[in-house]
Short mmCIF file of C-alpha atoms in Angstrom, two decimals:
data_model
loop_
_atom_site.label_atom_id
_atom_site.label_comp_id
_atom_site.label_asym_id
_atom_site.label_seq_id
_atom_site.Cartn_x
_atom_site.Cartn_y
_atom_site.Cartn_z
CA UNK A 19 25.80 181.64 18.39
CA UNK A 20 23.03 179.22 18.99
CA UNK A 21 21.96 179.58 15.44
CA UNK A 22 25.45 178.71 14.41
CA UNK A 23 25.33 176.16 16.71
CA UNK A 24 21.64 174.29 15.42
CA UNK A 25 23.11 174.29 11.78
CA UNK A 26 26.60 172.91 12.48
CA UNK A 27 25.24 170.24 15.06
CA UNK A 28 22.35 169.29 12.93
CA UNK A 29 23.43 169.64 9.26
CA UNK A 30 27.67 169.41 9.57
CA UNK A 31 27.89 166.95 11.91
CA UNK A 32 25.94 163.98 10.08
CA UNK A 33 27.61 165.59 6.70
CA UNK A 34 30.82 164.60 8.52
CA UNK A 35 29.49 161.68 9.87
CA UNK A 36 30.34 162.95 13.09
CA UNK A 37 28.52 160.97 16.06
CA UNK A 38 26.07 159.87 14.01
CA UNK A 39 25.78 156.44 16.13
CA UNK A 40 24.89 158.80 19.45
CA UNK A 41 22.62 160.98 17.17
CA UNK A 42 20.81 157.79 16.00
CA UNK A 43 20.12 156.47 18.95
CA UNK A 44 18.51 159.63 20.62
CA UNK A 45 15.25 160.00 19.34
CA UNK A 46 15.01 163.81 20.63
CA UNK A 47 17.20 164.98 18.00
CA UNK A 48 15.14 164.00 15.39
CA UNK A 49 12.46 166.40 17.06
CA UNK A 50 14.51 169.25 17.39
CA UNK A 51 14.94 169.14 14.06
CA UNK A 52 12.30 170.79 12.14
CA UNK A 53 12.12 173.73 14.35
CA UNK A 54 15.49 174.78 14.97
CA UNK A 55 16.41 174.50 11.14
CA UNK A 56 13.89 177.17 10.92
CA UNK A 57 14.08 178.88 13.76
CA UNK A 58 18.17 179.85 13.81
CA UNK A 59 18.11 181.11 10.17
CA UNK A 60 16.04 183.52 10.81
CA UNK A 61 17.16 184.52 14.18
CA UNK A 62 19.95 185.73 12.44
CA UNK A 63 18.14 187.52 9.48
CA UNK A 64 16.06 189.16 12.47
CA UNK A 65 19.87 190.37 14.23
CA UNK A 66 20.90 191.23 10.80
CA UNK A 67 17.77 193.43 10.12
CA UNK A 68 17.77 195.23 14.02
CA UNK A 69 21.67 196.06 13.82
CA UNK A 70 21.11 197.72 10.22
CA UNK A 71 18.00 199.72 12.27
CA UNK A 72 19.93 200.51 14.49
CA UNK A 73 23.10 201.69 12.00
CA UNK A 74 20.80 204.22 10.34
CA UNK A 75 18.91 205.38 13.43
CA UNK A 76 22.37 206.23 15.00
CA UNK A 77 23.54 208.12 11.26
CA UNK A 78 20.01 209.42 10.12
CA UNK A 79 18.44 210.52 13.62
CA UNK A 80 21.22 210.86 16.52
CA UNK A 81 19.49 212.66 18.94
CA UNK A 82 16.87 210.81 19.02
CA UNK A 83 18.85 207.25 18.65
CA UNK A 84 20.82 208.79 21.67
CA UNK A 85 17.54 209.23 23.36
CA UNK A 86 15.52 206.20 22.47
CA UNK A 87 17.67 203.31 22.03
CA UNK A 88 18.58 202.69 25.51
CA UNK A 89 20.06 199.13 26.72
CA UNK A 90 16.92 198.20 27.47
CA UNK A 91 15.55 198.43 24.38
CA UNK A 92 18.40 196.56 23.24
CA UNK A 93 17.46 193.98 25.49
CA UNK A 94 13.62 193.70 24.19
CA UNK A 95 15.03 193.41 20.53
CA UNK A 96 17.31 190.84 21.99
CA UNK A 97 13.94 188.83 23.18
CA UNK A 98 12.06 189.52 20.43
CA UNK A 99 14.71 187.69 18.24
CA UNK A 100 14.06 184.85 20.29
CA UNK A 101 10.87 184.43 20.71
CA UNK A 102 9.64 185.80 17.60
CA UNK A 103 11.14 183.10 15.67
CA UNK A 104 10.37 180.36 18.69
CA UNK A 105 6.28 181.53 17.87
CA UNK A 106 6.30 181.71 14.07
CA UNK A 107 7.70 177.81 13.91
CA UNK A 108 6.24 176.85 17.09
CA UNK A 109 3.80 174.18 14.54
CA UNK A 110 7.20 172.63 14.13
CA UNK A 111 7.43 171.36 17.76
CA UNK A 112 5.14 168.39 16.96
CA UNK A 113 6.97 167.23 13.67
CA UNK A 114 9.75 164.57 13.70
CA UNK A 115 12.55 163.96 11.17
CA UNK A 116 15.37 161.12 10.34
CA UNK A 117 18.55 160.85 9.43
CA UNK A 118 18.98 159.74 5.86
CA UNK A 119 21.15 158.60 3.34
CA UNK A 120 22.18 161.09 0.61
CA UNK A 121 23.91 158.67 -1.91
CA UNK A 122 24.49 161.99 -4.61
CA UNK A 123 26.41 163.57 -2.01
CA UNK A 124 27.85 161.06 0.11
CA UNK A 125 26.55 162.07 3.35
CA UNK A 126 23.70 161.82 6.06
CA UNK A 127 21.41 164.64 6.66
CA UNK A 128 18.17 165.18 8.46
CA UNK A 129 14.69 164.83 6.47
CA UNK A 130 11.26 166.29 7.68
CA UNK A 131 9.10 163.67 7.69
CA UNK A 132 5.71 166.39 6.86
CA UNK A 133 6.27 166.99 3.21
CA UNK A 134 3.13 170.08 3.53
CA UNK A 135 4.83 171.58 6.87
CA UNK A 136 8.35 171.52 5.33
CA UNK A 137 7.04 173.79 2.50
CA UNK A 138 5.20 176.03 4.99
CA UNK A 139 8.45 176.41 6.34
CA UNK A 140 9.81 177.83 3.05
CA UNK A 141 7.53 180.08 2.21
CA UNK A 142 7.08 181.49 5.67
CA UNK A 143 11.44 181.85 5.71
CA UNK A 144 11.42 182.75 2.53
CA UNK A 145 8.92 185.77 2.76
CA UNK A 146 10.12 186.99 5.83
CA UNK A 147 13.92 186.51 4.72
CA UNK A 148 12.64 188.70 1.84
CA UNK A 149 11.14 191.38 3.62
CA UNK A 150 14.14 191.98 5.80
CA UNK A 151 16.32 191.79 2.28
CA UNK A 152 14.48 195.01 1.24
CA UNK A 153 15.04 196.64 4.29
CA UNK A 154 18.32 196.24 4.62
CA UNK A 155 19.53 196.74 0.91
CA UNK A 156 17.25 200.03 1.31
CA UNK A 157 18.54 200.97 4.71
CA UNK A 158 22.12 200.50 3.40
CA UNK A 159 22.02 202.51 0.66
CA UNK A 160 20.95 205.21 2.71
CA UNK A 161 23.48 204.70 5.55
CA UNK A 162 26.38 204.57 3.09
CA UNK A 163 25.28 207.88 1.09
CA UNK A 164 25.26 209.52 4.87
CA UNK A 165 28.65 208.33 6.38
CA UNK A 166 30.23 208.78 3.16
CA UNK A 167 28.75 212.46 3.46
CA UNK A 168 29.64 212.63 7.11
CA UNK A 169 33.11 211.68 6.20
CA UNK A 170 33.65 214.01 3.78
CA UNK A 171 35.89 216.45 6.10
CA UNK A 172 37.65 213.68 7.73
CA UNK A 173 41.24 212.40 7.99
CA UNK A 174 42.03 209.87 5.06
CA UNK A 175 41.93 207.06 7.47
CA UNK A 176 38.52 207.69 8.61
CA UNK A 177 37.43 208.36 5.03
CA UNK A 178 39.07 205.00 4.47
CA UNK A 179 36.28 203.30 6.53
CA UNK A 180 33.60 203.52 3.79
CA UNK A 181 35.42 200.50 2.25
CA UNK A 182 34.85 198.36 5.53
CA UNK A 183 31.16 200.01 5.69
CA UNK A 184 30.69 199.15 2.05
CA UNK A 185 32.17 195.62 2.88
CA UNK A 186 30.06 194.98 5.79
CA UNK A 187 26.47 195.85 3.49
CA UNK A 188 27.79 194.12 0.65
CA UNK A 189 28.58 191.02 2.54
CA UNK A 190 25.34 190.68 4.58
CA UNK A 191 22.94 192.02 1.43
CA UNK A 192 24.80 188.76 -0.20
CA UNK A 193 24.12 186.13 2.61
CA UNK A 194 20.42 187.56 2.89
CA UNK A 195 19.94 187.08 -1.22
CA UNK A 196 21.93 183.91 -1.38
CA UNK A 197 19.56 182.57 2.29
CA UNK A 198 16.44 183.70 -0.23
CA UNK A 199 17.65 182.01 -3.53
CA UNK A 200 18.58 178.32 -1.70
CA UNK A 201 14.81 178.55 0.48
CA UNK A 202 13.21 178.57 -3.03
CA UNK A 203 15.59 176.47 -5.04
CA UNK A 204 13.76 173.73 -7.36
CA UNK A 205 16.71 172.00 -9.23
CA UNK A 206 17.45 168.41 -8.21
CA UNK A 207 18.79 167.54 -4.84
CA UNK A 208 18.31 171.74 -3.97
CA UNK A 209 17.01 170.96 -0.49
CA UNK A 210 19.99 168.89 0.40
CA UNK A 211 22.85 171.09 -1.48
CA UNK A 212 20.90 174.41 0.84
CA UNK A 213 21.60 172.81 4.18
CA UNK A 214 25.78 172.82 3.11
CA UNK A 215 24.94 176.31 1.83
CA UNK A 216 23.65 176.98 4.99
CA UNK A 217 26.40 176.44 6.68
CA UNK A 218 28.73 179.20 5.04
CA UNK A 219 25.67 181.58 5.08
CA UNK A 220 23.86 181.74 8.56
CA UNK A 221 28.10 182.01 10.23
CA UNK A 222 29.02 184.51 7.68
CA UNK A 223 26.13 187.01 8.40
CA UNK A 224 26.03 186.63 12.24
CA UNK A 225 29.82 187.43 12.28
CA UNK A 226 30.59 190.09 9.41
CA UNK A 227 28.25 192.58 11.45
CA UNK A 228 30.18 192.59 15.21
CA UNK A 229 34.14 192.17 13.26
CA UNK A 230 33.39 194.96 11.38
CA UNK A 231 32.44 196.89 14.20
CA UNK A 232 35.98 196.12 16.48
CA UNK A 233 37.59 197.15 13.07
CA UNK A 234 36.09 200.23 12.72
CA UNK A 235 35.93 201.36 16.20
CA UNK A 236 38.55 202.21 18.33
CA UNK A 237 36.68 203.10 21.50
CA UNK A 238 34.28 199.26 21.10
CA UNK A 239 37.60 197.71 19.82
CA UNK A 240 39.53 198.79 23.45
CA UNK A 241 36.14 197.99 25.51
CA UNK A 242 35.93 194.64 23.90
CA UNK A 243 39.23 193.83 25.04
CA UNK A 244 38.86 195.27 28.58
CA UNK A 245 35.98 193.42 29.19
CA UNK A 246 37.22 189.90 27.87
CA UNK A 247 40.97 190.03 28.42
CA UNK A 248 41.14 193.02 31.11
CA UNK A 249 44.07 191.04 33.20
CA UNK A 250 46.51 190.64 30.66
CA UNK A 251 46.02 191.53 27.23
CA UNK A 252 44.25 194.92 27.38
CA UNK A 253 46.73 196.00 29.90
CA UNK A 254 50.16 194.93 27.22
CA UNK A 255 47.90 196.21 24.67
CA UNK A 256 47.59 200.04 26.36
CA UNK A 257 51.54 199.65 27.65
CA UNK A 258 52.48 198.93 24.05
CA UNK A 259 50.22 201.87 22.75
CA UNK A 260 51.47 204.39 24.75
CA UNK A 261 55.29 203.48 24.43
CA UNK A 262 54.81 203.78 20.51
CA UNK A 263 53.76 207.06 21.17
CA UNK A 264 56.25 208.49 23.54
CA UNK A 265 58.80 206.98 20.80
CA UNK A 266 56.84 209.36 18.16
CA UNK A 267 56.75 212.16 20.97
CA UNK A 268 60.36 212.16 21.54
CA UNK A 269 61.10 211.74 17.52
CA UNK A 270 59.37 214.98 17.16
CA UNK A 271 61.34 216.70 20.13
#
């Protein structure tokens, strides 16, 4: 959520002209800029590219998945999403930005002031945004071809689920092509028209990946709510469960 956070704060909020006076007049802002516009894109392309490692290591290899990934490796992924971007655009730290005047779109956004850092940026996001593109679109294909094979035997509803599956791969494969297409975008104004892009993207592919997953499972869909809601809503939700199905129980009798 903090990458959702960096591109809301710093590119929707002066598109909205949202406390642009308070933004102005805090110089630190303008040098938290640079990195985090960086940094939070591809902290999610990272937690886009582990949770599609960890789909087909759980499909392809489940003993060993069982095995292996433990919470605490889990955890280390976790860190190494943060830090790896943090160290990859930690030249950032010393480069400042303003707030300018777009007058072609009618709104303020934030402009690195280093021209030749600002295209290092690109080409480092748009390589690595690349890489994990390939892996993913390749992982994919082979998770799909091996659920839709485990599947085979199963009820319709389960069988169903290859939809949400094929959903889920097709929607983040798009964000990560669309992320790579606006990084290397040349027309006129393409820097500025990316960072509204940006803001549909970067959301979109942090929170297809855990909505699909409450869809699709039952058992993470009941734990979800026990752990967030466990004093009222889980406990209507399991009364209202199990009356349906002593109704269905006694319609049988």
């Amino acid at each position: 959520m903090i990458q959702v956070g960096a591109i809301i704060f710093f590119q929707k909020f002066p598109h909205w002209r949202f406390f642009l006076d308070f933004i102005e007049a805090h110089d630190v802002f303008n040098h938290m800029v640079a990195p985090l516009i960086c940094m939070a894109p591809f902290a999610s392309v990272l937690g886009c590219t582990f949770t599609v490692i960890n789909r087909y290591c759980a499909l392809c290899y489940p003993l060993l998945f069982k095995e292996k990934w433990s919470k605490n490796v889990s955890c280390i992924l976790i860190v190494i999403q943060i830090i790896l971007p943090v160290a990859i655009f930690s030249f950032n730290f010393g480069n400042s930005s303003k707030l300018v005047y777009v007058e072609v779109f009618d709104s303020y956004m934030f402009q690195v002031l280093n021209l030749k850092d600002a295209i290092i940026n690109n080409i480092i996001l748009f390589c690595l945004t690349f890489l994990s593109t390939v892996i993913t679109v390749t992982l994919n294909f082979i998770i799909f071809k091996k659920f839709k094979k485990l599947m085979a035997n199963a009820s319709k509803k389960e069988r169903n689920k290859k939809y949400l599956m094929m959903f889920y791969m097709i929607g983040t494969t798009l964000c990560l092509i669309a992320l790579c297409l606006f990084i290397i975008t040349k027309f006129r104004n393409g820097a500025i028209f990316t960072t509204f892009l940006l803001y549909w993207i970067i959301p979109t592919l942090t929170l297809v990946q855990p909505i699909t997953t409450l869809i699709m499972s039952k058992y993470i869909r009941e734990s979800f709510l026990r752990f967030y809601f466990n004093n009222f809503i889980f406990k209507n939700y399991l009364k209202n469960r199990n009356n349906v199905t002593s109704i269905n129980t006694t319609k049988k009798h």
